Amino acid sequence: AGDPILQPGPIDGGRFPNDHIADLVDFVPIKFNQPEPPSDCGTARAVIAVLNGICRVISSSTRYQVVRVQAEENLVDAAVARPLNDRDIMDEILEVGAISGTVEAAPGMPIRKSGRTTALTTGEIMSIDTTVTVSYGAGRNAVFEQQLVSGAMSQPGDSGSLIVDAGSQRAVGLLFAGSDQTTIFSPIEFVQELLNVTVDG
């Protein structure tokens, strides 16, 4: 809390203090998967011993070990900031317009978003109540439960885009991850509850 928010962001050339537009107020900490002590399973240890023996025979420096991973579940990857000057912020999303409330997601629902990288894109919700594992680099992975998934409609840099029902101006979710095939977003009701914010309308 209190960290400066820049617009444009640092990756787009934003610099402190000239581009300081807001301060971080609150965020939902991400719970990353934690490795547990090596397995005490005899069969697993035997398989690992064989693999490591083969590595020694072929003069490979690779060595294997059994590591159990304890996964903690997340519901959102989200934060909220307070602008330094309300006049710097508009109530409208570029190419989408003003938002008027929220709506619960449903399979097949047509959706849209306006993002930093891919601008305005459309798609439809393919699945709800989905559990996904998201990589944050450097070996850090996090499990998210009850997420919404659509086809590919985003790229890196689009995170934080509001997902909006294509047939209305109602918010559906908050985009935070994706791949070449899918876009992953959290239900807007989770974001509102965990950050104590409200989408007006």
PDB file of C-alpha atoms in Angstrom:
ATOM      1  CA  ALA A   1       0.000   0.000   0.000  1.00  0.00           C
ATOM      2  CA  GLY A   2       1.246   3.468  -0.906  1.00  0.00           C
ATOM      3  CA  ASP A   3       3.305   2.343  -3.904  1.00  0.00           C
ATOM      4  CA  PRO A   4       3.118   4.854  -6.776  1.00  0.00           C
ATOM      5  CA  ILE A   5       1.068   3.907  -9.847  1.00  0.00           C
ATOM      6  CA  LEU A   6       2.404   5.286 -13.126  1.00  0.00           C
ATOM      7  CA  GLN A   7       0.510   6.084 -16.336  1.00  0.00           C
ATOM      8  CA  PRO A   8       1.922   5.178 -18.764  1.00  0.00           C
ATOM      9  CA  GLY A   9       3.480   2.230 -16.951  1.00  0.00           C
ATOM     10  CA  PRO A  10       7.280   1.837 -16.718  1.00  0.00           C
ATOM     11  CA  ILE A  11       7.380  -0.667 -19.590  1.00  0.00           C
ATOM     12  CA  ASP A  12       5.804   2.003 -21.815  1.00  0.00           C
ATOM     13  CA  GLY A  13       8.208   4.710 -20.723  1.00  0.00           C
ATOM     14  CA  GLY A  14       6.465   6.007 -17.613  1.00  0.00           C
ATOM     15  CA  ARG A  15       8.781   7.508 -15.001  1.00  0.00           C
ATOM     16  CA  PHE A  16       8.400   8.686 -11.415  1.00  0.00           C
ATOM     17  CA  PRO A  17       7.494  11.388 -10.472  1.00  0.00           C
ATOM     18  CA  ASN A  18       6.313  12.879 -13.786  1.00  0.00           C
ATOM     19  CA  ASP A  19       3.881  10.023 -14.556  1.00  0.00           C
ATOM     20  CA  HIS A  20       2.741   9.353 -10.993  1.00  0.00           C
ATOM     21  CA  ILE A  21      -1.056   9.245 -11.301  1.00  0.00           C
ATOM     22  CA  ALA A  22      -2.241   7.224  -8.265  1.00  0.00           C
ATOM     23  CA  ASP A  23      -1.200   5.357  -5.123  1.00  0.00           C
ATOM     24  CA  LEU A  24      -1.828   1.699  -4.387  1.00  0.00           C
ATOM     25  CA  VAL A  25      -4.520   1.426  -1.713  1.00  0.00           C
ATOM     26  CA  ASP A  26      -5.143  -2.303  -1.365  1.00  0.00           C
ATOM     27  CA  PHE A  27      -4.389  -5.632  -3.037  1.00  0.00           C
ATOM     28  CA  VAL A  28      -5.135  -9.322  -2.603  1.00  0.00           C
ATOM     29  CA  PRO A  29      -1.889 -11.189  -1.809  1.00  0.00           C
ATOM     30  CA  ILE A  30      -1.211 -14.138  -4.105  1.00  0.00           C
ATOM     31  CA  LYS A  31      -0.619 -17.492  -2.417  1.00  0.00           C
ATOM     32  CA  PHE A  32       2.046 -19.353  -4.393  1.00  0.00           C
ATOM     33  CA  ASN A  33       2.501 -23.116  -4.372  1.00  0.00           C
ATOM     34  CA  GLN A  34       4.917 -24.194  -1.652  1.00  0.00           C
ATOM     35  CA  PRO A  35       7.195 -27.259  -1.962  1.00  0.00           C
ATOM     36  CA  GLU A  36       6.913 -29.747   0.875  1.00  0.00           C
ATOM     37  CA  PRO A  37       9.670 -32.011   2.203  1.00  0.00           C
ATOM     38  CA  PRO A  38      10.743 -34.812  -0.183  1.00  0.00           C
ATOM     39  CA  SER A  39       8.367 -37.740  -0.438  1.00  0.00           C
ATOM     40  CA  ASP A  40       8.834 -40.653   1.960  1.00  0.00           C
ATOM     41  CA  CYS A  41       7.273 -43.044  -0.565  1.00  0.00           C
ATOM     42  CA  GLY A  42       9.612 -46.017  -1.042  1.00  0.00           C
ATOM     43  CA  THR A  43       8.575 -46.596  -4.659  1.00  0.00           C
ATOM     44  CA  ALA A  44       9.176 -42.968  -5.573  1.00  0.00           C
ATOM     45  CA  ARG A  45      12.611 -43.036  -3.923  1.00  0.00           C
ATOM     46  CA  ALA A  46      13.500 -46.208  -5.833  1.00  0.00           C
ATOM     47  CA  VAL A  47      12.507 -44.726  -9.194  1.00  0.00           C
ATOM     48  CA  ILE A  48      14.528 -41.588  -8.462  1.00  0.00           C
ATOM     49  CA  ALA A  49      17.553 -43.697  -7.472  1.00  0.00           C
ATOM     50  CA  VAL A  50      17.382 -45.541 -10.815  1.00  0.00           C
ATOM     51  CA  LEU A  51      17.100 -42.280 -12.785  1.00  0.00           C
ATOM     52  CA  ASN A  52      20.018 -40.721 -10.931  1.00  0.00           C
ATOM     53  CA  GLY A  53      22.064 -43.910 -11.498  1.00  0.00           C
ATOM     54  CA  ILE A  54      21.441 -43.626 -15.238  1.00  0.00           C
ATOM     55  CA  CYS A  55      22.504 -39.977 -15.131  1.00  0.00           C
ATOM     56  CA  ARG A  56      25.801 -40.960 -13.471  1.00  0.00           C
ATOM     57  CA  VAL A  57      26.439 -43.701 -16.049  1.00  0.00           C
ATOM     58  CA  ILE A  58      25.978 -41.315 -18.976  1.00  0.00           C
ATOM     59  CA  SER A  59      27.984 -38.605 -17.164  1.00  0.00           C
ATOM     60  CA  SER A  60      25.019 -36.255 -16.939  1.00  0.00           C
ATOM     61  CA  SER A  61      25.028 -33.613 -14.236  1.00  0.00           C
ATOM     62  CA  THR A  62      21.225 -33.805 -13.995  1.00  0.00           C
ATOM     63  CA  ARG A  63      19.858 -35.184 -10.724  1.00  0.00           C
ATOM     64  CA  TYR A  64      16.237 -35.898  -9.792  1.00  0.00           C
ATOM     65  CA  GLN A  65      14.359 -35.643  -6.529  1.00  0.00           C
ATOM     66  CA  VAL A  66      10.771 -36.119  -5.477  1.00  0.00           C
ATOM     67  CA  VAL A  67       9.168 -32.899  -4.323  1.00  0.00           C
ATOM     68  CA  ARG A  68       5.580 -32.665  -3.186  1.00  0.00           C
ATOM     69  CA  VAL A  69       3.849 -29.369  -3.798  1.00  0.00           C
ATOM     70  CA  GLN A  70       1.208 -27.960  -1.500  1.00  0.00           C
ATOM     71  CA  ALA A  71      -1.172 -25.796  -3.526  1.00  0.00           C
ATOM     72  CA  GLU A  72      -3.034 -22.923  -1.903  1.00  0.00           C
ATOM     73  CA  GLU A  73      -6.030 -21.561  -3.763  1.00  0.00           C
ATOM     74  CA  ASN A  74      -6.557 -17.991  -4.946  1.00  0.00           C
ATOM     75  CA  LEU A  75      -9.694 -16.246  -6.191  1.00  0.00           C
ATOM     76  CA  VAL A  76      -8.318 -13.030  -7.746  1.00  0.00           C
ATOM     77  CA  ASP A  77      -5.122 -11.324  -8.823  1.00  0.00           C
ATOM     78  CA  ALA A  78      -6.265  -7.743  -8.307  1.00  0.00           C
ATOM     79  CA  ALA A  79      -5.460  -4.416  -6.683  1.00  0.00           C
ATOM     80  CA  VAL A  80      -7.043  -0.993  -6.306  1.00  0.00           C
ATOM     81  CA  ALA A  81      -5.453   2.464  -6.423  1.00  0.00           C
ATOM     82  CA  ARG A  82      -6.609   5.960  -5.488  1.00  0.00           C
ATOM     83  CA  PRO A  83      -5.943   8.711  -8.066  1.00  0.00           C
ATOM     84  CA  LEU A  84      -3.971  11.744  -6.966  1.00  0.00           C
ATOM     85  CA  ASN A  85      -6.399  13.924  -8.909  1.00  0.00           C
ATOM     86  CA  ASP A  86      -9.924  12.738  -9.773  1.00  0.00           C
ATOM     87  CA  ARG A  87      -9.852  14.895 -12.908  1.00  0.00           C
ATOM     88  CA  ASP A  88      -7.153  12.616 -14.360  1.00  0.00           C
ATOM     89  CA  ILE A  89      -9.573   9.663 -14.391  1.00  0.00           C
ATOM     90  CA  MET A  90     -12.549   9.079 -16.692  1.00  0.00           C
ATOM     91  CA  ASP A  91     -15.603   6.974 -15.882  1.00  0.00           C
ATOM     92  CA  GLU A  92     -15.519   5.418 -19.359  1.00  0.00           C
ATOM     93  CA  ILE A  93     -13.487   2.579 -20.854  1.00  0.00           C
ATOM     94  CA  LEU A  94     -11.978   3.329 -24.253  1.00  0.00           C
ATOM     95  CA  GLU A  95     -14.149   1.814 -27.037  1.00  0.00           C
ATOM     96  CA  VAL A  96     -16.517   0.310 -24.452  1.00  0.00           C
ATOM     97  CA  GLY A  97     -18.024   3.285 -22.633  1.00  0.00           C
ATOM     98  CA  ALA A  98     -19.354   3.718 -19.114  1.00  0.00           C
ATOM     99  CA  ILE A  99     -20.133   0.630 -17.043  1.00  0.00           C
ATOM    100  CA  SER A 100     -23.585   0.168 -15.523  1.00  0.00           C
ATOM    101  CA  GLY A 101     -23.446  -2.522 -12.881  1.00  0.00           C
ATOM    102  CA  THR A 102     -22.480  -6.178 -13.044  1.00  0.00           C
ATOM    103  CA  VAL A 103     -23.840  -9.456 -14.359  1.00  0.00           C
ATOM    104  CA  GLU A 104     -23.114 -13.069 -13.457  1.00  0.00           C
ATOM    105  CA  ALA A 105     -21.126 -14.988 -16.048  1.00  0.00           C
ATOM    106  CA  ALA A 106     -22.658 -17.856 -18.007  1.00  0.00           C
ATOM    107  CA  PRO A 107     -21.210 -20.304 -20.550  1.00  0.00           C
ATOM    108  CA  GLY A 108     -21.607 -18.976 -24.087  1.00  0.00           C
ATOM    109  CA  MET A 109     -22.004 -15.358 -22.949  1.00  0.00           C
ATOM    110  CA  PRO A 110     -20.535 -12.950 -25.533  1.00  0.00           C
ATOM    111  CA  ILE A 111     -18.005 -10.599 -23.969  1.00  0.00           C
ATOM    112  CA  ARG A 112     -15.592  -7.795 -24.859  1.00  0.00           C
ATOM    113  CA  LYS A 113     -12.706  -5.895 -23.368  1.00  0.00           C
ATOM    114  CA  SER A 114     -10.472  -2.931 -24.140  1.00  0.00           C
ATOM    115  CA  GLY A 115      -6.853  -3.563 -23.188  1.00  0.00           C
ATOM    116  CA  ARG A 116      -3.473  -1.864 -23.310  1.00  0.00           C
ATOM    117  CA  THR A 117      -1.963  -4.323 -25.836  1.00  0.00           C
ATOM    118  CA  THR A 118      -4.774  -5.644 -28.037  1.00  0.00           C
ATOM    119  CA  ALA A 119      -7.286  -2.772 -27.682  1.00  0.00           C
ATOM    120  CA  LEU A 120     -10.920  -3.819 -28.267  1.00  0.00           C
ATOM    121  CA  THR A 121     -11.438  -7.568 -28.654  1.00  0.00           C
ATOM    122  CA  THR A 122     -14.461  -9.841 -28.345  1.00  0.00           C
ATOM    123  CA  GLY A 123     -15.067 -13.453 -27.423  1.00  0.00           C
ATOM    124  CA  GLU A 124     -17.363 -15.679 -25.413  1.00  0.00           C
ATOM    125  CA  ILE A 125     -17.143 -17.453 -22.098  1.00  0.00           C
ATOM    126  CA  MET A 126     -16.151 -21.074 -22.656  1.00  0.00           C
ATOM    127  CA  SER A 127     -16.205 -22.269 -19.058  1.00  0.00           C
ATOM    128  CA  ILE A 128     -16.992 -21.099 -15.532  1.00  0.00           C
ATOM    129  CA  ASP A 129     -15.938 -22.419 -12.122  1.00  0.00           C
ATOM    130  CA  THR A 130     -12.577 -23.425 -13.610  1.00  0.00           C
ATOM    131  CA  THR A 131      -9.376 -24.199 -11.685  1.00  0.00           C
ATOM    132  CA  VAL A 132      -6.199 -22.976 -13.392  1.00  0.00           C
ATOM    133  CA  THR A 133      -2.501 -22.848 -12.526  1.00  0.00           C
ATOM    134  CA  VAL A 134      -0.793 -19.611 -13.550  1.00  0.00           C
ATOM    135  CA  SER A 135       2.983 -19.217 -13.871  1.00  0.00           C
ATOM    136  CA  TYR A 136       4.489 -15.988 -12.543  1.00  0.00           C
ATOM    137  CA  GLY A 137       8.027 -16.850 -13.641  1.00  0.00           C
ATOM    138  CA  ALA A 138      11.067 -17.801 -11.570  1.00  0.00           C
ATOM    139  CA  GLY A 139       9.398 -21.105 -10.691  1.00  0.00           C
ATOM    140  CA  ARG A 140       6.458 -19.420  -8.970  1.00  0.00           C
ATOM    141  CA  ASN A 141       3.046 -20.915  -9.724  1.00  0.00           C
ATOM    142  CA  ALA A 142      -0.338 -20.100  -8.227  1.00  0.00           C
ATOM    143  CA  VAL A 143      -3.619 -21.990  -8.348  1.00  0.00           C
ATOM    144  CA  PHE A 144      -6.810 -20.012  -8.966  1.00  0.00           C
ATOM    145  CA  GLU A 145     -10.246 -21.535  -8.370  1.00  0.00           C
ATOM    146  CA  GLN A 146     -13.707 -20.663  -9.724  1.00  0.00           C
ATOM    147  CA  GLN A 147     -12.280 -18.690 -12.645  1.00  0.00           C
ATOM    148  CA  LEU A 148     -13.852 -17.769 -15.982  1.00  0.00           C
ATOM    149  CA  VAL A 149     -12.244 -18.784 -19.275  1.00  0.00           C
ATOM    150  CA  SER A 150     -12.761 -17.516 -22.816  1.00  0.00           C
ATOM    151  CA  GLY A 151     -10.916 -18.040 -26.072  1.00  0.00           C
ATOM    152  CA  ALA A 152      -7.839 -16.014 -26.970  1.00  0.00           C
ATOM    153  CA  MET A 153      -8.711 -12.310 -26.712  1.00  0.00           C
ATOM    154  CA  SER A 154      -5.702 -10.868 -24.875  1.00  0.00           C
ATOM    155  CA  GLN A 155      -1.914 -10.649 -24.767  1.00  0.00           C
ATOM    156  CA  PRO A 156       0.639  -9.646 -22.108  1.00  0.00           C
ATOM    157  CA  GLY A 157      -0.101  -6.103 -21.004  1.00  0.00           C
ATOM    158  CA  ASP A 158      -3.881  -6.535 -21.115  1.00  0.00           C
ATOM    159  CA  SER A 159      -4.064  -7.696 -17.493  1.00  0.00           C
ATOM    160  CA  GLY A 160      -6.400  -5.519 -15.469  1.00  0.00           C
ATOM    161  CA  SER A 161      -8.855  -5.063 -18.334  1.00  0.00           C
ATOM    162  CA  LEU A 162     -12.488  -5.202 -17.310  1.00  0.00           C
ATOM    163  CA  ILE A 163     -14.442  -7.948 -19.070  1.00  0.00           C
ATOM    164  CA  VAL A 164     -17.842  -6.591 -20.109  1.00  0.00           C
ATOM    165  CA  ASP A 165     -21.005  -8.310 -21.327  1.00  0.00           C
ATOM    166  CA  ALA A 166     -21.179  -7.686 -25.086  1.00  0.00           C
ATOM    167  CA  GLY A 167     -24.939  -7.159 -24.932  1.00  0.00           C
ATOM    168  CA  SER A 168     -24.910  -4.542 -22.190  1.00  0.00           C
ATOM    169  CA  GLN A 169     -22.582  -2.280 -20.253  1.00  0.00           C
ATOM    170  CA  ARG A 170     -22.374  -4.634 -17.275  1.00  0.00           C
ATOM    171  CA  ALA A 171     -19.056  -5.904 -15.901  1.00  0.00           C
ATOM    172  CA  VAL A 172     -18.471  -9.671 -15.851  1.00  0.00           C
ATOM    173  CA  GLY A 173     -14.908 -10.112 -14.624  1.00  0.00           C
ATOM    174  CA  LEU A 174     -11.328  -8.866 -14.368  1.00  0.00           C
ATOM    175  CA  LEU A 175      -8.704 -10.192 -16.790  1.00  0.00           C
ATOM    176  CA  PHE A 176      -5.415 -11.324 -15.243  1.00  0.00           C
ATOM    177  CA  ALA A 177      -3.867 -14.139 -17.309  1.00  0.00           C
ATOM    178  CA  GLY A 178      -4.007 -15.984 -20.588  1.00  0.00           C
ATOM    179  CA  SER A 179      -2.221 -17.828 -23.379  1.00  0.00           C
ATOM    180  CA  ASP A 180      -2.360 -18.149 -27.150  1.00  0.00           C
ATOM    181  CA  GLN A 181      -5.550 -20.185 -26.745  1.00  0.00           C
ATOM    182  CA  THR A 182      -7.321 -18.799 -23.694  1.00  0.00           C
ATOM    183  CA  THR A 183      -8.012 -15.716 -21.592  1.00  0.00           C
ATOM    184  CA  ILE A 184      -8.550 -16.113 -17.847  1.00  0.00           C
ATOM    185  CA  PHE A 185     -10.506 -13.691 -15.692  1.00  0.00           C
ATOM    186  CA  SER A 186     -11.927 -13.598 -12.197  1.00  0.00           C
ATOM    187  CA  PRO A 187     -15.662 -13.131 -11.564  1.00  0.00           C
ATOM    188  CA  ILE A 188     -16.342  -9.481 -10.820  1.00  0.00           C
ATOM    189  CA  GLU A 189     -18.189 -10.378  -7.617  1.00  0.00           C
ATOM    190  CA  PHE A 190     -14.945 -11.805  -6.154  1.00  0.00           C
ATOM    191  CA  VAL A 191     -13.068  -8.612  -7.013  1.00  0.00           C
ATOM    192  CA  GLN A 192     -15.733  -6.431  -5.398  1.00  0.00           C
ATOM    193  CA  GLU A 193     -15.899  -8.516  -2.245  1.00  0.00           C
ATOM    194  CA  LEU A 194     -12.178  -9.016  -1.650  1.00  0.00           C
ATOM    195  CA  LEU A 195     -11.202  -5.406  -2.401  1.00  0.00           C
ATOM    196  CA  ASN A 196     -14.354  -3.859  -0.926  1.00  0.00           C
ATOM    197  CA  VAL A 197     -15.139  -1.935  -4.117  1.00  0.00           C
ATOM    198  CA  THR A 198     -18.318  -1.493  -6.137  1.00  0.00           C
ATOM    199  CA  VAL A 199     -18.864  -1.257  -9.877  1.00  0.00           C
ATOM    200  CA  ASP A 200     -21.333   1.625 -10.198  1.00  0.00           C
ATOM    201  CA  GLY A 201     -24.555   1.359 -12.115  1.00  0.00           C
TER     202      GLY A 201
END
